[in-house]
PDB file of C-alpha atoms in Angstrom:
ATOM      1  CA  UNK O  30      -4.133  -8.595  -7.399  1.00 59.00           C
ATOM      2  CA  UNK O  31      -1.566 -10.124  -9.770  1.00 93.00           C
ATOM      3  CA  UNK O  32      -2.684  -8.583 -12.562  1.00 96.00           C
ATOM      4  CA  UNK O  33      -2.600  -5.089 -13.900  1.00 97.00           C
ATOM      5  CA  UNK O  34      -2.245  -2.667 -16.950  1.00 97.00           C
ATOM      6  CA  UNK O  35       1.064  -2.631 -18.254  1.00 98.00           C
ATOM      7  CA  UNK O  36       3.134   0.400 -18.392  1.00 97.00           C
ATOM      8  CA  UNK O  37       5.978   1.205 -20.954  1.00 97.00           C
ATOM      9  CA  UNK O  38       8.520   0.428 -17.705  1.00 97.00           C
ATOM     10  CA  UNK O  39       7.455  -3.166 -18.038  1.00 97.00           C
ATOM     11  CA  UNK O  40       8.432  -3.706 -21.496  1.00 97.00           C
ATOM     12  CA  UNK O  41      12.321  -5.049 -20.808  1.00 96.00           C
ATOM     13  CA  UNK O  42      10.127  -7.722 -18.575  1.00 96.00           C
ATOM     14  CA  UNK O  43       8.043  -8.307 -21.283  1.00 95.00           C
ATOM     15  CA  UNK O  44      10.696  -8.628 -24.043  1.00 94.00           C
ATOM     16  CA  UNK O  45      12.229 -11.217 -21.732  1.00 92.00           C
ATOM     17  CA  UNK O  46       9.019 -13.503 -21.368  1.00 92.00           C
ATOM     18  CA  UNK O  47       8.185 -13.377 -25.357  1.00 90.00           C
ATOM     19  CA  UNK O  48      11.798 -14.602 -26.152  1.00 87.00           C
ATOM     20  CA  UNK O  49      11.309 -17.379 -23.128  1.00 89.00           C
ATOM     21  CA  UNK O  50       8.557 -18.874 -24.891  1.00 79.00           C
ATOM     22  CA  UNK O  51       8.921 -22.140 -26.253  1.00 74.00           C
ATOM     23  CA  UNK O  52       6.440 -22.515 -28.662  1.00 73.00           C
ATOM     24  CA  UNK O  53       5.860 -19.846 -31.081  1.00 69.00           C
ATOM     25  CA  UNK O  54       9.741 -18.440 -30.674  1.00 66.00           C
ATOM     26  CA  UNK O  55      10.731 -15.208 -32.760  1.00 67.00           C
ATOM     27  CA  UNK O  56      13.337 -16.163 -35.338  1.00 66.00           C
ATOM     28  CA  UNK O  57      14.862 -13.387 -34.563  1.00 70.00           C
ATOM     29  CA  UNK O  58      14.415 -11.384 -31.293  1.00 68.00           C
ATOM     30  CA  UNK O  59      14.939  -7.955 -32.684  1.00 73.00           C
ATOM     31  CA  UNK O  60      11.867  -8.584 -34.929  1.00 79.00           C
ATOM     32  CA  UNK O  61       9.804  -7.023 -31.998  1.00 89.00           C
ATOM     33  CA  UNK O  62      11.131  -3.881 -30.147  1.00 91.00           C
ATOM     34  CA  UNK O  63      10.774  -2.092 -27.471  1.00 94.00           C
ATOM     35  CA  UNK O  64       9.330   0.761 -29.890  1.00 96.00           C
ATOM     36  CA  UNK O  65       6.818  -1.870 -30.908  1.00 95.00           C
ATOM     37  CA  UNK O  66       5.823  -2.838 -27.695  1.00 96.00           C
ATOM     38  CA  UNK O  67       5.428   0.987 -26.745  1.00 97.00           C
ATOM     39  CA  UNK O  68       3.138   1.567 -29.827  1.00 97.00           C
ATOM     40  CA  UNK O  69       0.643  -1.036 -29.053  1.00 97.00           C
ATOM     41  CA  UNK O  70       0.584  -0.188 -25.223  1.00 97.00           C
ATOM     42  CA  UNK O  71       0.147   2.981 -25.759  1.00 96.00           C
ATOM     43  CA  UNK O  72      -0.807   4.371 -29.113  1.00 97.00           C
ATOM     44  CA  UNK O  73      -2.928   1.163 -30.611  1.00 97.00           C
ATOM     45  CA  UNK O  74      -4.133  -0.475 -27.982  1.00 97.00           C
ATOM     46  CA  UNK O  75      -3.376  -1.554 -24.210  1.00 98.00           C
ATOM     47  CA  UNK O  76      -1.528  -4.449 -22.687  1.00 98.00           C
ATOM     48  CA  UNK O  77      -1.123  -6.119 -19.166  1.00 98.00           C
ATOM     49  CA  UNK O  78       0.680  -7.665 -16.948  1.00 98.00           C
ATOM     50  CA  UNK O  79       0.446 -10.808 -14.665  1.00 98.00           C
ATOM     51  CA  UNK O  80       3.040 -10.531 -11.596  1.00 97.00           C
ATOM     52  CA  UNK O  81       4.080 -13.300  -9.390  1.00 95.00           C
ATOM     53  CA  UNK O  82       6.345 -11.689  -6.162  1.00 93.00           C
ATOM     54  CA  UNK O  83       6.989  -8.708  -8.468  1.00 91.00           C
ATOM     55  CA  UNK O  84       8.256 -10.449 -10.996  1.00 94.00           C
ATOM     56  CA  UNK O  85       6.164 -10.177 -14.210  1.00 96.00           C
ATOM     57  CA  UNK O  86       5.136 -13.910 -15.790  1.00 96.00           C
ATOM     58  CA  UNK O  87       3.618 -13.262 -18.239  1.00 97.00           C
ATOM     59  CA  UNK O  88       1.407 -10.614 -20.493  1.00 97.00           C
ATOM     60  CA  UNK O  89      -1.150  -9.616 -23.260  1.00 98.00           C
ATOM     61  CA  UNK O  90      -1.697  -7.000 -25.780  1.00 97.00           C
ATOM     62  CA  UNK O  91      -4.567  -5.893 -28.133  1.00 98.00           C
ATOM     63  CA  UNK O  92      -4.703  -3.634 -30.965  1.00 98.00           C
ATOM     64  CA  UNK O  93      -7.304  -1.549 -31.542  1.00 98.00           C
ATOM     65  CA  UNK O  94      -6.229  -0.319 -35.211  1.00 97.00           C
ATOM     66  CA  UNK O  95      -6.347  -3.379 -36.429  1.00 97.00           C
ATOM     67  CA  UNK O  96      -8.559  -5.104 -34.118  1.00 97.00           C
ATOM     68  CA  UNK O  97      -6.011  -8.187 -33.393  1.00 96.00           C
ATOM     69  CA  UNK O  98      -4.739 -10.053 -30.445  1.00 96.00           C
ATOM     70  CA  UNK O  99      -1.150  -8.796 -30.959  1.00 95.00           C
ATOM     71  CA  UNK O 100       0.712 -11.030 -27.971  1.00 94.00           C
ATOM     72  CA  UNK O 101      -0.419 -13.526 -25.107  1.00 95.00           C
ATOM     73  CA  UNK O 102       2.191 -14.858 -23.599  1.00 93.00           C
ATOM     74  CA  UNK O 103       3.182 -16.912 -19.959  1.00 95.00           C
ATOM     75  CA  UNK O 104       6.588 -17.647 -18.975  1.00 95.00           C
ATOM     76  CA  UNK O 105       7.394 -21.485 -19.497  1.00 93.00           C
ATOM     77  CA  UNK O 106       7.810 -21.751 -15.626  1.00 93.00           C
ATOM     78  CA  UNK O 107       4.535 -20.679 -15.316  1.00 94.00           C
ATOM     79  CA  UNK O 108       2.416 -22.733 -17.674  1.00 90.00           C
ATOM     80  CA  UNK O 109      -0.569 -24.127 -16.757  1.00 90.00           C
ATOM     81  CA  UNK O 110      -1.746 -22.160 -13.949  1.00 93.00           C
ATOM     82  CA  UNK O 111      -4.311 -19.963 -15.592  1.00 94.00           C
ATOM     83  CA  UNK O 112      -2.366 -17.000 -16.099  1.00 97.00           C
ATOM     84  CA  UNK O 113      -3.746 -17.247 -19.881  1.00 95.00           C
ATOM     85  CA  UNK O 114      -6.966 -17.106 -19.320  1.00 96.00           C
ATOM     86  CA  UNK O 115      -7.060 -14.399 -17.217  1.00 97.00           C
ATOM     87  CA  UNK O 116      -4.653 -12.218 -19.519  1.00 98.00           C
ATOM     88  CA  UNK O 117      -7.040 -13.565 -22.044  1.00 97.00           C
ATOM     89  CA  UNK O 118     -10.360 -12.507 -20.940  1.00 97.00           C
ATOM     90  CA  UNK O 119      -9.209  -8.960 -19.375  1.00 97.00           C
ATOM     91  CA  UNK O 120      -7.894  -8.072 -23.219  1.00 97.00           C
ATOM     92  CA  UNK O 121     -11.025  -9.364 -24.604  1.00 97.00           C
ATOM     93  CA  UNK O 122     -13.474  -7.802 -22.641  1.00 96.00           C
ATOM     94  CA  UNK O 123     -11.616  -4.435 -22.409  1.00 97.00           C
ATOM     95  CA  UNK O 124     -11.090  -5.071 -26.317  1.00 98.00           C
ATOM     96  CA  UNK O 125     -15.106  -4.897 -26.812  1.00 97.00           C
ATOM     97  CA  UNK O 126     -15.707  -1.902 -24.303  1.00 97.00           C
ATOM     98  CA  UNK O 127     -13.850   0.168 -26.755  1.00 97.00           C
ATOM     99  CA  UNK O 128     -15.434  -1.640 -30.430  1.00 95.00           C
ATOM    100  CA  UNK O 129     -17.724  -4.228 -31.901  1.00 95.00           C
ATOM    101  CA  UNK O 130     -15.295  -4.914 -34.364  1.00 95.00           C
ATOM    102  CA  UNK O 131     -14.470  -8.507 -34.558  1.00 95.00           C
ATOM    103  CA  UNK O 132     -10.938  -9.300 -33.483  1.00 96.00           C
ATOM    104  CA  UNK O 133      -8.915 -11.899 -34.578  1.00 95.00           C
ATOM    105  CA  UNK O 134      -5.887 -13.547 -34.166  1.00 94.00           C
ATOM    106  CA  UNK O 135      -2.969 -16.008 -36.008  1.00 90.00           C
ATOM    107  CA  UNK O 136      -1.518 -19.244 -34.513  1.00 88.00           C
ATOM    108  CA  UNK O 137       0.466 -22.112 -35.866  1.00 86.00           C
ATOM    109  CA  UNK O 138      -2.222 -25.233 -35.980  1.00 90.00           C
ATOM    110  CA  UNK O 139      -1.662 -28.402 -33.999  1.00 90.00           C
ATOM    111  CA  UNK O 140       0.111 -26.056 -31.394  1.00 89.00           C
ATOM    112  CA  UNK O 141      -0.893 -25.939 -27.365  1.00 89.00           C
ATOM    113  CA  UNK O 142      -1.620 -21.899 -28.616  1.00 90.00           C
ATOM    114  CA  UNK O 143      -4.406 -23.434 -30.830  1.00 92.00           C
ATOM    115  CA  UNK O 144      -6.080 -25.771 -28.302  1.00 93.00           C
ATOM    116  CA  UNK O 145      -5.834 -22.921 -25.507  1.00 93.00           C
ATOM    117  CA  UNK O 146      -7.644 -20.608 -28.129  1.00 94.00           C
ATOM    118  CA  UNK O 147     -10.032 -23.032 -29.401  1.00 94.00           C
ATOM    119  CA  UNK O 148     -11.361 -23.676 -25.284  1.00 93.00           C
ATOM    120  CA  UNK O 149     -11.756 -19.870 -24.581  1.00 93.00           C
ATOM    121  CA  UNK O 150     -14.122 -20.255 -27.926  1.00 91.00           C
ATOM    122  CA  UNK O 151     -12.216 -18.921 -30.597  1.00 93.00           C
ATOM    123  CA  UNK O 152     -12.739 -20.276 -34.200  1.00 87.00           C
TER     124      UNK O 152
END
């Protein structure tokens, strides 16, 4: 199986893919550390990990504290092969084994992050 639970080892993988993305780039790429990505893994929520040959492609992250999607993201090589969805639906439905809280999430509009949300039902 290609996809897993992430462990705090995968973060430098991880940090590599969010600052890959092309849509949705961080302005700066020290505005999300490795201590972040350790906190939500670990301490707020849980994250995974899709892995092509080893090589991690992309991943996903909820938090349960404030009941968010905090990341989603696929490697630009790897668009469009359903990676998403399937980092998608694992958070989600892990997200509402632990709470009935709704969850939410932030995108830009007009964005290819919008119209992926919008067909796994989002609104």
């Amino acid at each position: 199986m290609n996809l897993r639970e992430a462990k705090v080892e995968d973060i430098p993988q991880i940090q590599v893919i969010r600052n890959a993305v092309k849509e949705n780039p961080l302005s700066d790429p020290n505005l999300v550390t490795d201590q972040d990505c350790d906190d939500f893994m670990t301490k707020r929520g849980k994250g995974w990990v899709y892995e092509i040959n080893g090589n991690i492609v992309g991943f996903s992250i909820v938090d349960l504290v404030d009941n968010n999607i905090w990341a989603l993201f696929v490697h630009p090589d790897h668009d469009k092969k359903g990676i998403g969805k399937q980092l998608h639906d694992i958070m989600i439905n892990w997200y509402f084994t632990q709470k009935e809280d709704t969850v939410w999430l932030g995108t830009a509009p007009g964005t290819r992050a919008e119209s992926f949300y919008r067909k796994a039902g989002w609104i």
